[in-house]
Coordinates of C-alpha atoms in Angstrom, one line a residue:
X1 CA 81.7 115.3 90.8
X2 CA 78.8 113.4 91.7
X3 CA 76.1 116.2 90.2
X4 CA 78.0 115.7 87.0
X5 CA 76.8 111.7 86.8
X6 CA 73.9 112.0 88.6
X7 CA 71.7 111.8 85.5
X8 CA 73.5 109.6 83.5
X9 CA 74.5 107.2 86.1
X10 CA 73.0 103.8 84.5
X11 CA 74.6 104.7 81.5
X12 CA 77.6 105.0 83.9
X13 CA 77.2 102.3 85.5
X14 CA 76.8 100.2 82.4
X15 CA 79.2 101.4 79.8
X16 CA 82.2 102.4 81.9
X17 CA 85.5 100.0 80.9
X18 CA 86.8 97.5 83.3
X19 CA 90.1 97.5 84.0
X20 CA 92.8 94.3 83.2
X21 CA 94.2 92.2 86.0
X22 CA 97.8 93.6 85.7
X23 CA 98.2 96.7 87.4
X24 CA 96.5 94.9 90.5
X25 CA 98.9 92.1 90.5
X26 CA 101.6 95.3 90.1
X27 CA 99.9 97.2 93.2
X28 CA 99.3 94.3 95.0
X29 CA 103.5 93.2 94.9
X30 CA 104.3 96.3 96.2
X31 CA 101.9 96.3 99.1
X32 CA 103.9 95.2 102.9
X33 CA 100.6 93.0 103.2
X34 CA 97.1 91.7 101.9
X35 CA 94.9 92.4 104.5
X36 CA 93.0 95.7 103.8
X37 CA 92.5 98.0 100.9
X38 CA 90.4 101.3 100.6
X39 CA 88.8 102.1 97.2
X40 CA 88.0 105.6 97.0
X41 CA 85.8 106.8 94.3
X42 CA 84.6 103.1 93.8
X43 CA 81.3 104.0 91.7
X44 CA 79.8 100.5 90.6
X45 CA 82.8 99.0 92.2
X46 CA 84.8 97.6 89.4
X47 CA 88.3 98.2 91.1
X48 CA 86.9 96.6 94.4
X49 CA 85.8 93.6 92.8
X50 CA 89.4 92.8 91.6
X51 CA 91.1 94.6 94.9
X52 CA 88.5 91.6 96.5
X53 CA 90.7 89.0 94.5
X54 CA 93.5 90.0 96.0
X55 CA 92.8 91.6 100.0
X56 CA 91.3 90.0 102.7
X57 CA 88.6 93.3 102.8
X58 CA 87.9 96.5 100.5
X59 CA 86.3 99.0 102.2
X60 CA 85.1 101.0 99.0
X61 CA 83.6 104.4 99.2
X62 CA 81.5 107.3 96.8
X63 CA 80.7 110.5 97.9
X64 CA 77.3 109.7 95.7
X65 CA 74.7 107.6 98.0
X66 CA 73.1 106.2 95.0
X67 CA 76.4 104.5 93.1
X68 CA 77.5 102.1 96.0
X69 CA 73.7 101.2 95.8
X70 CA 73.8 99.4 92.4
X71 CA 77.4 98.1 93.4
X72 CA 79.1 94.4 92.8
X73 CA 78.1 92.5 95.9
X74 CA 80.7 90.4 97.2
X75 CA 81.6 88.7 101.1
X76 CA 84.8 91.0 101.5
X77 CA 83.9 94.5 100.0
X78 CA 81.9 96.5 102.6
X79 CA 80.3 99.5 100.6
X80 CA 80.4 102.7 102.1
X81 CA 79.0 106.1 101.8
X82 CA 81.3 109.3 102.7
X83 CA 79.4 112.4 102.0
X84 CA 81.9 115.6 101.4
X85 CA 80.3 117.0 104.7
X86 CA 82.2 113.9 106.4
X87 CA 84.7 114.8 108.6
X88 CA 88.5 113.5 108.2
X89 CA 88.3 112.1 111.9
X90 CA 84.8 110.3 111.2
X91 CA 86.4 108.7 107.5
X92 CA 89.6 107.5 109.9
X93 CA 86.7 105.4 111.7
X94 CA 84.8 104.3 108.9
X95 CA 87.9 103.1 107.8
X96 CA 89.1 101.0 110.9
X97 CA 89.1 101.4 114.5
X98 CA 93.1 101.7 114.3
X99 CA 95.0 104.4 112.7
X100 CA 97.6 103.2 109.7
X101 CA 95.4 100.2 109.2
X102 CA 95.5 100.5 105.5
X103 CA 97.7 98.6 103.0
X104 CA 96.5 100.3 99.5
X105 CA 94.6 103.3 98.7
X106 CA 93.3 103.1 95.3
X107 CA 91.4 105.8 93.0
X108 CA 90.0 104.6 89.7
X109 CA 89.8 107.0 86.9
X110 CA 88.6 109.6 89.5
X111 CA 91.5 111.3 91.3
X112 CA 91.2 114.2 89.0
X113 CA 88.1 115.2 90.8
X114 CA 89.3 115.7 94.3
X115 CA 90.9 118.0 97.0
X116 CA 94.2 117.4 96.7
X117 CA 96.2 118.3 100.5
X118 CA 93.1 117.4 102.3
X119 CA 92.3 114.1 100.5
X120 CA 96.2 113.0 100.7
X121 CA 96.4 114.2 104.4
X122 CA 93.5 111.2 105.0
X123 CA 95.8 108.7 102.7
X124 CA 98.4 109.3 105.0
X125 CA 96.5 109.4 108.1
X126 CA 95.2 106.0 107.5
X127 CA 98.4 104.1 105.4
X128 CA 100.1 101.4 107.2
X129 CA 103.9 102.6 108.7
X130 CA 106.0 101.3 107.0
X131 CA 105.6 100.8 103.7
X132 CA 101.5 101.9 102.7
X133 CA 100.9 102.3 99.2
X134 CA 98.9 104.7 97.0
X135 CA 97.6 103.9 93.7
X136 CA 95.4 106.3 91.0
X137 CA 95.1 105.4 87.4
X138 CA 93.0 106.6 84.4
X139 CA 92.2 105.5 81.2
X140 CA 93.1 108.0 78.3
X141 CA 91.1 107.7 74.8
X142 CA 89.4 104.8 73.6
X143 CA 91.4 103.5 70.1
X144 CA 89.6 101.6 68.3
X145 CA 90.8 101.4 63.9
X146 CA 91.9 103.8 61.9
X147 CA 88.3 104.8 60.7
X148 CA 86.7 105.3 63.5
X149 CA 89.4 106.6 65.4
X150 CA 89.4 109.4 62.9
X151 CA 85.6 110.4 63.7
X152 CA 86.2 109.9 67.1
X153 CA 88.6 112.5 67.6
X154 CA 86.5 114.9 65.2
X155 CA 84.2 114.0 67.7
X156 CA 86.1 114.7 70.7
X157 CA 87.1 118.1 69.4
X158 CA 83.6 119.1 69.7
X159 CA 83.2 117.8 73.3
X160 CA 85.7 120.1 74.4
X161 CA 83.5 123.2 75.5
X162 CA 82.0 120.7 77.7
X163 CA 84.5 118.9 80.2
X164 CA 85.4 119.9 83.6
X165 CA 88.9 121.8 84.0
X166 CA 89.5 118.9 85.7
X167 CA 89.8 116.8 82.8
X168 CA 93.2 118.3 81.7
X169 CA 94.9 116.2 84.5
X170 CA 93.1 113.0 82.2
X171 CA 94.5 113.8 79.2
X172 CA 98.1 114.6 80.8
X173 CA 97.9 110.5 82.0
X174 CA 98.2 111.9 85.3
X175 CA 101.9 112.8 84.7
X176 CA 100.9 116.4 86.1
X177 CA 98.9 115.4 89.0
X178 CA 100.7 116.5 92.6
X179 CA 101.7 113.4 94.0
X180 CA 103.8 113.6 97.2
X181 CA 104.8 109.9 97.6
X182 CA 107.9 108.1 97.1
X183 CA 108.9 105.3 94.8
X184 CA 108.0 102.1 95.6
X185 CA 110.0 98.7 96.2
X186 CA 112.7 97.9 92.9
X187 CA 110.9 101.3 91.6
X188 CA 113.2 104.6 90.6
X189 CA 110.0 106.8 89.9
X190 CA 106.0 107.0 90.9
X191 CA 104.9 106.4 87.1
X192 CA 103.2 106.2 85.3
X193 CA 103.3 103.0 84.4
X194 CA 101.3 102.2 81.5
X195 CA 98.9 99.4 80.8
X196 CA 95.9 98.4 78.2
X197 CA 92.3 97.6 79.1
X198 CA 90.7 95.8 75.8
X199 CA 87.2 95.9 75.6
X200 CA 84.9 94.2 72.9
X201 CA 82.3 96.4 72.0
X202 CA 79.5 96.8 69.5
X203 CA 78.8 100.2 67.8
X204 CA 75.6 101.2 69.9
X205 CA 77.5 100.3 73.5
X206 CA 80.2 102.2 71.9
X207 CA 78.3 105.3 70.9
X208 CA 76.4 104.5 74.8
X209 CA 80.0 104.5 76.2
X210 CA 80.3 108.2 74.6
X211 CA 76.9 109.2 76.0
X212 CA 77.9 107.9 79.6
X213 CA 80.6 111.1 79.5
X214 CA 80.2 114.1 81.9
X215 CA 81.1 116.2 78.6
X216 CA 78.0 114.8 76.7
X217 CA 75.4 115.3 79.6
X218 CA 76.8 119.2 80.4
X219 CA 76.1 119.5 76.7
X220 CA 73.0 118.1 76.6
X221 CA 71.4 120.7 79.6
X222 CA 72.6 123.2 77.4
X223 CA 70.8 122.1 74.1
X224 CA 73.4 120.4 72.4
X225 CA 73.5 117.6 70.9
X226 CA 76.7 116.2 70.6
X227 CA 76.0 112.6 68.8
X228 CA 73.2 113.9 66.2
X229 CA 71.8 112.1 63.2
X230 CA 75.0 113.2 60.7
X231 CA 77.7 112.6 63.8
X232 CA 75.9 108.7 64.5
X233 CA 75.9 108.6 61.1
X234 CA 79.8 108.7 60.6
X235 CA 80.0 106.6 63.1
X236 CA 78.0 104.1 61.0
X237 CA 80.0 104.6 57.9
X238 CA 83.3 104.3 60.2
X239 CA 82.1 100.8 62.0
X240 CA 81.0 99.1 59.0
X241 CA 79.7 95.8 59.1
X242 CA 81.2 94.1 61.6
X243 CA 79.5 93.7 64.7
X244 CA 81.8 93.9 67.8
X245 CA 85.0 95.2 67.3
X246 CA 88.3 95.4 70.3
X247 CA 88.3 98.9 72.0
X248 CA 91.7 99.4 73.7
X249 CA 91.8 102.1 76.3
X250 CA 95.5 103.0 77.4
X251 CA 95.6 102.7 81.3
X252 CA 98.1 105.4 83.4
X253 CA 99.0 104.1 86.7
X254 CA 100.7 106.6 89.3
X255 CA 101.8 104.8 92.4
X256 CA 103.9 105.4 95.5
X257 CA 104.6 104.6 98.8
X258 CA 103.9 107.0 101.9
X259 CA 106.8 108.9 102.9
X260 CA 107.1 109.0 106.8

């Protein structure tokens, strides 16, 4: 996962989508307390800094030294770096000193890319008893109008030679994923639950946003170009005058409690 963004990381880093406040006020009414949350996957951080609103400490974590680098800095989110070499007893005490310590594990748009038995076998070595809650979302799609949705998904089409295997679990909204947790409180099922993030956006951080994909950089170190001159050019036609326009990108929340 981490080769994949390694070369387009401040593209990453700068055109990736926030998400809303909702599904953290969601996860966070579910969790038995406020005291600590674990980010996995945290990247530049953007689900730590509102997990920060809400916890007393986010420990956030990236396999990829370089991410946590160029991170949000804030008092409560302590940034660490868990290279896959780590071992599951050496993550526990990176985590905290005490075992079922955390309230909320969260993964942001990246659970797709990971181990499943071994990574949830660390979830539930380190979620609090009773009660610990797990929580993976990813955003689906950007919709923007009619227009430019339609060259988007021409667009898309093309990509698809070039995204991971992996990315099937994205376009399923996670409703495939294994997920061996149970319902939370006032719950009857693990989600998802959907949400909306809306992002305002002018056509070059949209077209930057597209570039930012693991899809467009496999295809670019194999000598394709996936936005040439004609493609940007639809995009043009497609944007038309306006300046900014509202991006919404449909949010799939999957979230449960650990099952002792």
């Amino acid at each position: 996962m981490a080769d994949l963004f390694k070369k387009q990381r401040k593209k990453y880093l700068d055109n990736r989508p926030g998400y809303p406040d909702e599904p953290f006020r969601f996860i966070a009414s579910k969790t038995p307390k406020n005291d600590l949350a674990w980010d996995v996957g945290t990247v530049s951080g953007q689900a730590a800094v509102s997990l920060s609103k809400i916890y007393k400490n986010v420990i956030a974590t990236d396999v990829s030294e370089q991410q946590p680098a160029h991170a949000h800095k804030l008092p409560n989110i302590h940034y660490r770096h868990t290279p896959t070499t780590m071992s599951p007893a050496d993550l526990a005490r990176a985590l905290s000193p005490e075992p079922h310590a955390v309230d909320v594990v969260t993964v942001a748009q990246a659970l797709h890319w990971f181990g499943l038995p071994a990574f949830y076998a660390q979830v539930n070595h380190v979620l609090r008893l009773p009660g610990g809650v797990f929580a993976a979302w990813c955003y689906t799609l950007p919709l923007v109008d009619p227009p430019v949705d339609s060259v988007f998904n021409r667009y898309y089409a093309t990509s698809g030679p070039y995204w991971d295997a992996a990315r099937r679990l994205v376009e399923e909204e996670y409703r495939t994923v294994a997920f061996p947790f149970g319902p939370v409180e006032e719950e009857d099922h693990t989600g998802p639950f959907e949400f909306t993030s809306k992002v305002e956006m002018g056509l070059d951080g949209f077209l930057d946003y597209l570039r930012s994909s693991s899809a467009y950089q496999t295809a670019k170190d194999q000598g394709v170009e996936l936005l040439g001159e004609e493609v940007v050019a639809e995009f043009e036609a497609a944007w038309g005058g306006e300046g900014t326009k509202v991006v919404r990108f449909p949010v799939f929340l999957r979230i449960g409690r650990v099952v002792e």
